[in-house]
XYZ file of C-alpha atoms in Angstrom:
549
model
C 0.492 0.086 0.238
C 1.041 3.633 -1.443
C 2.164 6.072 1.439
C 1.472 9.850 1.967
C 5.269 9.943 2.007
C 7.439 10.000 -1.376
C 8.300 6.724 -2.126
C 11.725 7.305 -3.353
C 12.803 8.541 0.207
C 10.846 6.066 1.745
C 13.411 3.530 0.090
C 16.058 5.800 -0.260
C 15.941 5.370 4.684
C 15.168 1.624 3.954
C 18.176 1.069 2.220
C 20.361 3.103 4.866
C 19.448 1.612 7.627
C 19.436 5.172 9.056
C 17.886 9.155 8.541
C 21.060 10.657 6.139
C 24.202 12.158 7.724
C 22.722 10.946 11.745
C 24.282 7.914 13.317
C 20.763 5.291 13.760
C 20.165 6.383 17.000
C 20.545 9.826 16.992
C 17.882 12.347 17.632
C 15.328 13.769 14.906
C 14.015 16.362 16.391
C 15.824 19.012 12.904
C 13.036 19.014 9.825
C 14.878 17.040 7.864
C 15.619 19.138 4.881
C 17.680 20.587 7.327
C 19.794 17.034 8.149
C 19.951 16.515 4.500
C 21.999 19.002 3.806
C 24.139 19.556 7.117
C 26.167 17.228 4.965
C 27.259 18.959 1.680
C 26.337 17.259 -1.288
C 28.439 16.834 -4.231
C 30.343 19.844 -5.446
C 27.699 20.675 -9.575
C 28.810 19.222 -12.104
C 29.893 20.577 -14.949
C 31.190 22.766 -11.860
C 28.889 26.557 -13.090
C 30.659 28.901 -15.808
C 30.202 31.796 -13.541
C 29.434 33.146 -10.415
C 25.633 31.888 -10.536
C 22.780 34.033 -8.387
C 19.189 33.119 -8.225
C 15.962 35.400 -7.992
C 13.447 33.646 -5.689
C 10.282 35.010 -5.426
C 7.525 34.166 -2.942
C 4.386 36.702 -3.116
C 1.214 35.379 -3.131
C -1.357 37.647 -3.712
C -4.938 36.891 -3.071
C -4.306 33.486 -1.502
C -3.084 32.469 1.858
C -0.087 30.880 0.088
C 1.161 27.250 0.424
C 2.694 26.262 3.417
C 5.191 24.167 1.742
C 6.932 27.987 0.499
C 8.702 28.544 3.919
C 10.938 24.748 3.224
C 10.793 25.064 -0.554
C 13.176 28.574 0.110
C 15.427 27.167 2.956
C 16.097 24.003 0.885
C 16.390 24.981 -2.193
C 18.705 28.274 -0.756
C 20.881 25.454 1.475
C 21.229 23.484 -2.111
C 23.083 25.861 -4.263
C 25.486 27.462 -1.193
C 26.289 23.724 -0.431
C 26.269 22.567 -4.112
C 28.228 26.031 -5.497
C 25.930 25.557 -8.064
C 24.179 29.426 -6.839
C 23.202 32.116 -4.688
C 19.653 32.330 -3.417
C 17.387 35.861 -2.828
C 14.327 35.733 -1.565
C 12.332 38.816 -2.257
C 9.215 38.993 -2.790
C 8.549 42.832 -3.004
C 8.059 43.049 -7.355
C 10.499 46.086 -7.033
C 12.867 43.255 -7.744
C 12.492 42.994 -10.990
C 12.979 46.327 -12.385
C 15.850 46.075 -15.108
C 18.599 47.425 -13.190
C 17.786 45.152 -10.199
C 17.300 41.548 -12.453
C 19.875 42.118 -14.832
C 22.351 41.337 -11.439
C 20.428 37.499 -11.269
C 20.479 34.195 -13.641
C 17.808 32.805 -13.692
C 14.024 33.343 -11.692
C 12.594 31.283 -9.425
C 8.318 31.335 -9.092
C 8.363 29.310 -5.717
C 4.259 29.144 -6.097
C 3.331 32.421 -6.805
C -0.244 32.537 -6.952
C -2.234 35.207 -8.184
C -2.021 38.867 -9.757
C 1.919 39.443 -8.699
C 2.069 42.783 -9.865
C 0.800 44.665 -12.709
C 3.479 46.963 -13.701
C 3.857 46.986 -16.885
C 7.583 47.863 -17.145
C 8.090 45.586 -15.357
C 6.794 43.063 -16.914
C 8.106 43.303 -19.990
C 11.249 43.684 -17.765
C 10.949 39.574 -16.980
C 9.651 38.864 -20.024
C 12.779 40.534 -21.897
C 15.215 39.259 -19.305
C 13.912 35.706 -20.202
C 13.729 36.264 -23.929
C 18.023 37.295 -23.731
C 19.238 34.544 -21.755
C 17.794 34.409 -18.597
C 16.456 31.263 -16.124
C 12.948 31.072 -14.979
C 11.777 28.627 -12.812
C 8.274 27.158 -11.922
C 7.327 25.937 -8.498
C 3.553 24.233 -8.234
C 1.358 27.195 -8.455
C 3.394 29.324 -10.357
C 1.268 27.989 -13.231
C -1.660 29.788 -11.261
C 0.899 33.499 -11.396
C -0.264 36.123 -13.338
C -4.605 35.795 -12.540
C -6.960 36.596 -11.000
C -7.389 35.516 -8.281
C -9.697 33.436 -6.502
C -11.057 32.227 -10.252
C -7.966 31.786 -12.030
C -9.078 34.748 -14.904
C -5.669 35.344 -17.356
C -4.028 38.926 -16.598
C -1.019 38.265 -18.437
C -0.595 35.825 -22.097
C 2.891 36.053 -22.568
C 3.524 34.136 -19.374
C 2.132 32.048 -20.261
C 2.646 31.262 -22.917
C 6.754 31.846 -21.508
C 5.553 29.192 -18.306
C 3.953 26.714 -21.064
C 1.167 25.579 -19.442
C -1.917 27.666 -17.414
C -4.032 25.487 -14.937
C -4.595 24.140 -11.317
C -7.160 21.739 -11.629
C -6.682 19.159 -8.954
C -7.828 16.450 -7.001
C -6.887 15.786 -3.368
C -3.665 17.693 -1.534
C -2.206 14.286 -1.106
C -3.315 12.502 -4.019
C -1.573 9.268 -4.490
C -0.793 8.480 -8.470
C 2.426 6.776 -10.462
C 3.978 8.946 -12.450
C 6.612 8.019 -15.811
C 10.225 9.610 -16.741
C 9.481 9.985 -20.739
C 13.188 9.279 -21.130
C 14.689 7.839 -18.452
C 18.243 8.770 -20.019
C 17.730 12.217 -20.327
C 20.368 14.410 -18.195
C 17.925 16.046 -15.905
C 16.491 13.298 -14.391
C 19.208 11.047 -13.639
C 18.890 11.761 -9.788
C 15.536 8.943 -10.329
C 16.317 5.203 -9.377
C 13.733 3.770 -11.735
C 11.741 5.607 -14.828
C 8.468 4.251 -12.359
C 7.368 6.642 -8.947
C 4.950 6.329 -6.782
C 4.166 9.530 -5.260
C 1.470 11.610 -3.589
C 1.384 15.523 -3.211
C -1.348 17.824 -5.336
C -0.946 17.597 -8.951
C -2.209 19.770 -11.281
C -3.757 19.096 -14.711
C -3.116 21.873 -17.252
C -4.963 23.306 -19.839
C -3.587 25.830 -22.947
C -1.475 26.310 -23.998
C 0.268 23.424 -22.385
C 1.909 20.528 -25.189
C 4.100 18.441 -26.521
C 4.441 20.766 -29.717
C 5.961 23.057 -27.298
C 7.255 21.583 -24.307
C 10.159 18.927 -23.574
C 8.137 16.997 -21.250
C 10.670 14.606 -18.354
C 7.735 13.487 -16.178
C 4.415 12.533 -16.811
C 1.321 10.851 -15.130
C 1.407 6.946 -15.559
C -2.433 6.358 -16.382
C -2.699 2.899 -16.419
C -0.402 2.527 -13.368
C -2.239 4.973 -11.344
C -5.628 3.272 -12.134
C -4.353 0.724 -9.942
C -4.090 2.597 -6.909
C -7.431 2.326 -4.330
C -9.589 4.973 -4.739
C -8.082 5.894 -8.582
C -10.449 2.954 -9.966
C -13.111 6.601 -11.803
C -10.281 9.244 -12.093
C -11.613 11.985 -13.946
C -10.706 12.832 -17.301
C -9.466 16.735 -17.193
C -7.556 17.078 -20.985
C -9.407 15.491 -23.887
C -5.983 13.635 -24.340
C -6.020 12.123 -21.080
C -2.045 14.141 -20.899
C -0.943 15.009 -17.823
C 2.567 16.505 -17.318
C 3.957 17.012 -14.418
C 7.758 18.504 -15.150
C 9.177 20.241 -18.641
C 11.966 22.140 -20.195
C 11.314 23.991 -22.551
C 12.872 27.470 -24.880
C 11.194 30.443 -24.273
C 13.893 32.805 -27.630
C 17.303 31.998 -25.388
C 16.278 31.171 -22.161
C 15.189 28.562 -20.607
C 12.143 27.435 -18.486
C 11.982 24.669 -16.271
C 8.863 23.960 -14.054
C 7.569 21.343 -11.644
C 4.323 20.768 -10.420
C 5.368 19.182 -7.669
C 5.184 20.875 -4.864
C 2.295 21.559 -2.574
C 3.785 19.623 0.033
C 6.504 20.197 2.317
C 8.450 17.065 1.581
C 8.646 17.107 -1.865
C 12.132 19.310 -0.981
C 12.852 17.019 2.099
C 13.522 14.305 -0.276
C 17.486 13.908 -1.842
C 15.700 12.342 -4.708
C 13.532 15.274 -5.975
C 16.347 18.069 -4.230
C 18.819 16.250 -7.007
C 16.198 16.496 -9.990
C 15.159 20.451 -8.704
C 19.301 20.633 -8.687
C 19.672 19.432 -12.021
C 16.159 21.684 -13.283
C 17.478 24.767 -12.031
C 21.320 24.656 -13.136
C 18.947 24.403 -16.661
C 18.099 27.188 -16.591
C 20.935 28.673 -14.794
C 22.516 27.812 -18.383
C 24.902 25.503 -16.479
C 23.821 21.951 -17.602
C 23.263 21.283 -21.091
C 19.965 19.152 -22.015
C 17.638 18.355 -25.588
C 14.625 20.947 -24.883
C 12.888 20.938 -28.353
C 9.734 20.076 -27.529
C 8.547 16.246 -27.748
C 6.167 15.866 -30.469
C 9.464 17.200 -32.249
C 12.130 14.502 -31.347
C 13.438 12.199 -34.294
C 15.934 9.913 -35.125
C 17.411 12.587 -37.132
C 16.960 15.688 -34.586
C 18.625 13.322 -31.737
C 21.118 12.765 -33.954
C 21.721 17.304 -34.531
C 21.425 17.123 -30.665
C 24.269 14.676 -29.723
C 26.173 16.902 -32.721
C 25.444 20.574 -31.728
C 23.663 21.361 -34.546
C 19.775 23.668 -34.226
C 18.328 24.211 -37.910
C 16.575 27.368 -38.752
C 13.849 28.480 -41.794
C 13.990 31.008 -43.455
C 12.688 32.524 -46.810
C 14.817 33.271 -50.389
C 15.132 36.109 -49.897
C 14.306 36.399 -46.201
C 11.848 39.212 -46.342
C 10.045 37.412 -48.772
C 7.395 35.983 -46.520
C 6.032 37.304 -43.132
C 7.332 35.956 -39.855
C 3.843 34.334 -39.167
C 4.185 32.090 -42.090
C 7.863 31.099 -41.204
C 6.574 29.809 -38.347
C 3.904 28.053 -40.056
C 6.666 26.279 -42.551
C 9.122 25.537 -39.968
C 6.358 23.788 -37.291
C 6.064 21.550 -40.281
C 9.067 20.343 -40.430
C 9.856 19.740 -37.005
C 12.601 22.174 -36.905
C 14.437 23.821 -34.148
C 13.765 27.215 -35.134
C 13.130 30.659 -38.011
C 15.706 32.894 -39.271
C 14.772 36.634 -39.634
C 15.842 39.441 -41.443
C 15.313 43.568 -40.679
C 12.414 44.690 -41.591
C 10.953 41.293 -42.764
C 6.706 41.733 -41.863
C 5.232 39.940 -39.405
C 2.065 39.181 -41.322
C 1.366 38.714 -44.938
C -0.298 42.531 -44.561
C 2.676 44.037 -43.987
C 1.616 46.672 -41.305
C 4.161 45.520 -38.298
C 7.740 44.669 -39.265
C 10.818 43.080 -37.228
C 12.663 46.764 -36.609
C 14.170 48.608 -33.605
C 11.331 51.172 -33.812
C 9.181 47.800 -32.296
C 6.961 49.029 -29.508
C 7.126 46.516 -26.122
C 3.319 44.616 -27.332
C 4.761 44.479 -30.920
C 7.345 42.403 -29.351
C 5.363 40.828 -26.765
C 3.165 39.334 -29.931
C 6.600 38.056 -31.860
C 7.341 36.007 -28.536
C 4.071 34.849 -28.530
C 4.301 33.902 -31.924
C 6.858 31.486 -31.824
C 5.895 29.990 -28.328
C 3.027 29.147 -30.010
C 4.423 27.270 -32.639
C 6.832 25.879 -30.218
C 10.176 27.348 -32.413
C 13.259 29.757 -31.470
C 14.235 32.941 -33.169
C 17.911 31.459 -34.154
C 18.953 34.375 -36.547
C 18.304 37.800 -37.194
C 19.927 38.912 -40.639
C 20.902 42.463 -41.131
C 21.881 43.119 -44.197
C 24.793 45.112 -45.217
C 27.414 46.791 -42.389
C 25.535 49.425 -40.869
C 26.688 52.543 -38.454
C 27.525 51.718 -34.706
C 24.503 53.440 -33.579
C 22.477 51.455 -36.063
C 23.737 48.148 -35.433
C 23.788 48.683 -31.656
C 19.740 49.497 -32.085
C 19.517 46.229 -33.798
C 21.448 43.846 -31.239
C 19.399 45.421 -29.125
C 15.571 44.545 -30.672
C 17.755 40.667 -31.572
C 18.208 40.633 -27.369
C 14.211 42.032 -26.629
C 13.344 39.272 -29.231
C 15.424 36.627 -27.804
C 17.547 36.538 -31.326
C 20.673 34.455 -30.505
C 22.359 35.633 -33.226
C 22.793 39.208 -35.412
C 24.717 38.766 -38.591
C 25.562 41.445 -40.508
C 26.944 40.970 -44.224
C 30.715 42.551 -44.042
C 31.479 44.537 -47.549
C 35.276 43.321 -47.774
C 35.302 40.060 -45.968
C 38.310 39.401 -43.384
C 40.328 37.430 -44.816
C 39.348 33.823 -43.767
C 37.715 33.331 -47.032
C 41.350 32.028 -48.200
C 41.494 29.734 -45.957
C 39.437 27.252 -48.486
C 41.184 25.400 -50.725
C 39.166 24.756 -53.477
C 39.174 25.829 -57.662
C 35.736 26.980 -57.545
C 34.741 30.611 -55.626
C 34.680 30.134 -51.573
C 31.388 31.489 -50.279
C 30.934 34.858 -48.889
C 32.253 35.554 -45.197
C 29.542 36.851 -42.766
C 29.854 39.029 -39.462
C 28.268 36.577 -36.434
C 27.959 37.867 -33.548
C 25.361 37.324 -30.551
C 23.242 40.136 -28.675
C 23.415 40.676 -25.159
C 20.740 43.074 -23.798
C 22.125 46.449 -21.843
C 22.685 45.722 -18.268
C 22.827 41.817 -19.117
C 25.224 40.106 -18.385
C 26.589 38.044 -21.409
C 29.815 36.920 -23.763
C 29.782 37.891 -27.406
C 30.327 35.380 -29.669
C 33.548 34.849 -31.616
C 32.436 32.751 -34.688
C 31.824 33.591 -38.231
C 29.207 32.957 -40.552
C 29.426 31.667 -44.055
C 26.737 31.489 -46.872
C 26.754 28.235 -49.053
C 26.075 30.102 -52.705
C 27.707 26.927 -53.913
C 28.791 23.865 -52.644
C 32.709 22.438 -52.501
C 34.717 19.759 -53.784
C 34.859 16.562 -52.893
C 38.712 16.378 -51.635
C 41.574 18.801 -50.469
C 41.883 19.700 -46.930
C 38.601 20.952 -44.954
C 36.678 24.077 -46.155
C 35.567 26.175 -43.168
C 37.648 27.499 -40.232
C 37.394 26.070 -36.721
C 35.691 29.457 -35.308
C 32.209 28.612 -37.632
C 29.078 28.714 -35.999
C 26.183 29.105 -38.785
C 26.073 27.979 -41.981
C 23.149 29.362 -44.925
C 22.578 26.989 -47.735
C 20.457 28.383 -50.748
C 18.077 25.404 -50.900
C 17.072 26.024 -54.355
C 20.188 26.180 -55.738
C 21.843 23.604 -53.734
C 19.041 20.938 -54.623
C 20.280 21.503 -57.955
C 22.979 19.205 -57.301
C 21.694 16.656 -55.843
C 21.798 13.144 -57.489
C 18.991 11.517 -57.665
C 17.506 12.267 -54.461
C 20.454 11.481 -52.145
C 22.570 14.715 -50.566
C 25.719 15.202 -52.898
C 28.741 14.433 -51.270
C 30.136 17.798 -50.770
C 27.077 18.422 -48.237
C 28.426 16.028 -45.998
C 32.054 16.624 -45.866
C 31.106 20.890 -45.101
C 29.141 20.045 -42.144
C 31.264 17.620 -40.710
C 33.626 19.837 -41.232
C 31.963 23.020 -39.700
C 30.987 20.423 -36.629
C 31.935 22.257 -33.703
C 33.597 20.284 -31.041
C 31.561 22.231 -27.862
C 28.720 24.431 -28.868
C 26.470 24.819 -31.338
C 26.451 25.353 -35.013
C 23.091 26.871 -37.235
C 23.079 26.089 -39.761
C 20.210 28.152 -41.731
C 17.574 26.287 -45.285
C 16.342 29.328 -46.663
C 13.968 28.166 -49.680
C 10.845 29.008 -51.040
C 7.771 29.319 -48.436
C 4.354 29.432 -50.503
C 1.158 31.261 -49.412
C 0.054 28.844 -47.485
C 2.638 28.180 -45.541
C 4.419 25.415 -47.331
C 7.868 24.930 -47.848
C 8.919 24.235 -51.588
C 10.660 20.833 -52.486
C 13.696 21.777 -52.601
C 13.244 23.227 -48.853
C 11.853 19.326 -47.511
C 14.999 17.665 -49.462
C 17.244 19.833 -47.907
C 15.750 18.716 -44.904
C 15.657 15.358 -45.153
C 19.661 15.189 -45.710
C 20.633 17.316 -42.900
C 18.246 14.389 -40.941
C 20.597 11.494 -43.145
C 23.942 13.889 -42.327
C 23.176 13.788 -39.477
C 22.867 10.572 -38.457
C 25.490 9.295 -40.514
C 27.954 11.571 -38.154
C 26.367 10.630 -35.283
C 27.230 7.409 -35.322
C 30.513 7.834 -36.508
C 33.224 8.090 -33.767
C 33.732 11.067 -32.026
C 36.992 12.697 -33.300
C 36.001 11.525 -36.775
C 32.509 13.839 -36.802
C 34.791 16.849 -37.662
């Protein structure tokens, strides 16, 4: 018979024969979270890239607050300090979200925050653009009904719902007993669990839109078949038509990393060493120190798995980029199950061209852009600025890119930088394009020192590697490259170029540029190139690491 205490904790204590960190006959008056953390866990691995700061916000409005808030604040603060993964600060005043204040942190954790936490539009824009520009967002339990009117739960900030990935708090008993499953037992964020099946008691939320596997990478979900065998669960109501209930997930919002765990109504979640280790992994992902596959679950395929292992991310662009609206481009990229899209300065948001991608966009227009991509489960990977601009204009485009969540800004260099001479091919070498990563003013970040190549032609099959090691982006015109394919197979030199460009660390962005129909359908050449990229990635990922590049 299942107990109300988390099953993973009972197993761990039974195996040890005593409370962790104490002799078998020691008193146990102190809270379990303090006893667990009295003996510091192992140091964070891999170590953080720098001194990380976590903002924990626990305000409730119109709701008295969960009894587990204090336990979570204490446990997660001590967990960061004892592992060296981060330093946490707990706040309740919304002024902490002002841009200058928020810039001190690497991620924000909303600890059981219920109700309309703050209505100031400038503070909301600050939080949304902090995440889009690369900050982390973590939600625990009640965060799924943050920024709603409470009681009642009516929406007050739509972008937050898209950013977190879900809305709602429908549940049964506060100590409901369910069986959970790890959706991907080998995923880096769930390695804390000794088994892919977890018996747990808590208040389990069932979510409504915008939650979808098309937008989130699900880590843990309810095993309905196993849960139905638990006494009292034979007649569980269906809260969703698809009966698909996620418990924890990650997702990308622009450059930001989002981690949400629906559990945490009961304090015992923060007294369980296994769940604490899982939460630590989620926090480190959001902080940017733990790399993990995060493309939406519905888009997992052999090709996408191989590309993730190689560090590739595939974006779709029009050719020329201005020839298609952002909305149409999103429809095509989502249909191809790609990672994201590549934009251009002055590109229209919709076919009516009433709003374009440009520095003059208002905060509301920028929010509408981010929602458009979140709804499609995509990221804005590239913004092509065109010919080199003067410093003030370039700075404005960089700032826009950061606020939209764009990962890379490209600006064509009029004279090149000499890198093209490194290629040893008789054919005309590709054009060199400068590459830089935007950083929102006042936010910490590093400039990308890589370069991009526009491959208007393919390379010879022999000779040295055609690309220098700092290559971080390849721009492939699908309509031209598709002509080089024979019998539907990719040209051999395309595979060679990709092998040469695959980084030993970091990511390689591959832009597929081609024709997109008025109905959002990609051309046959685009489809062929996407298929070739899948085939080549699967081949390269199966080779030893030393020969993949």
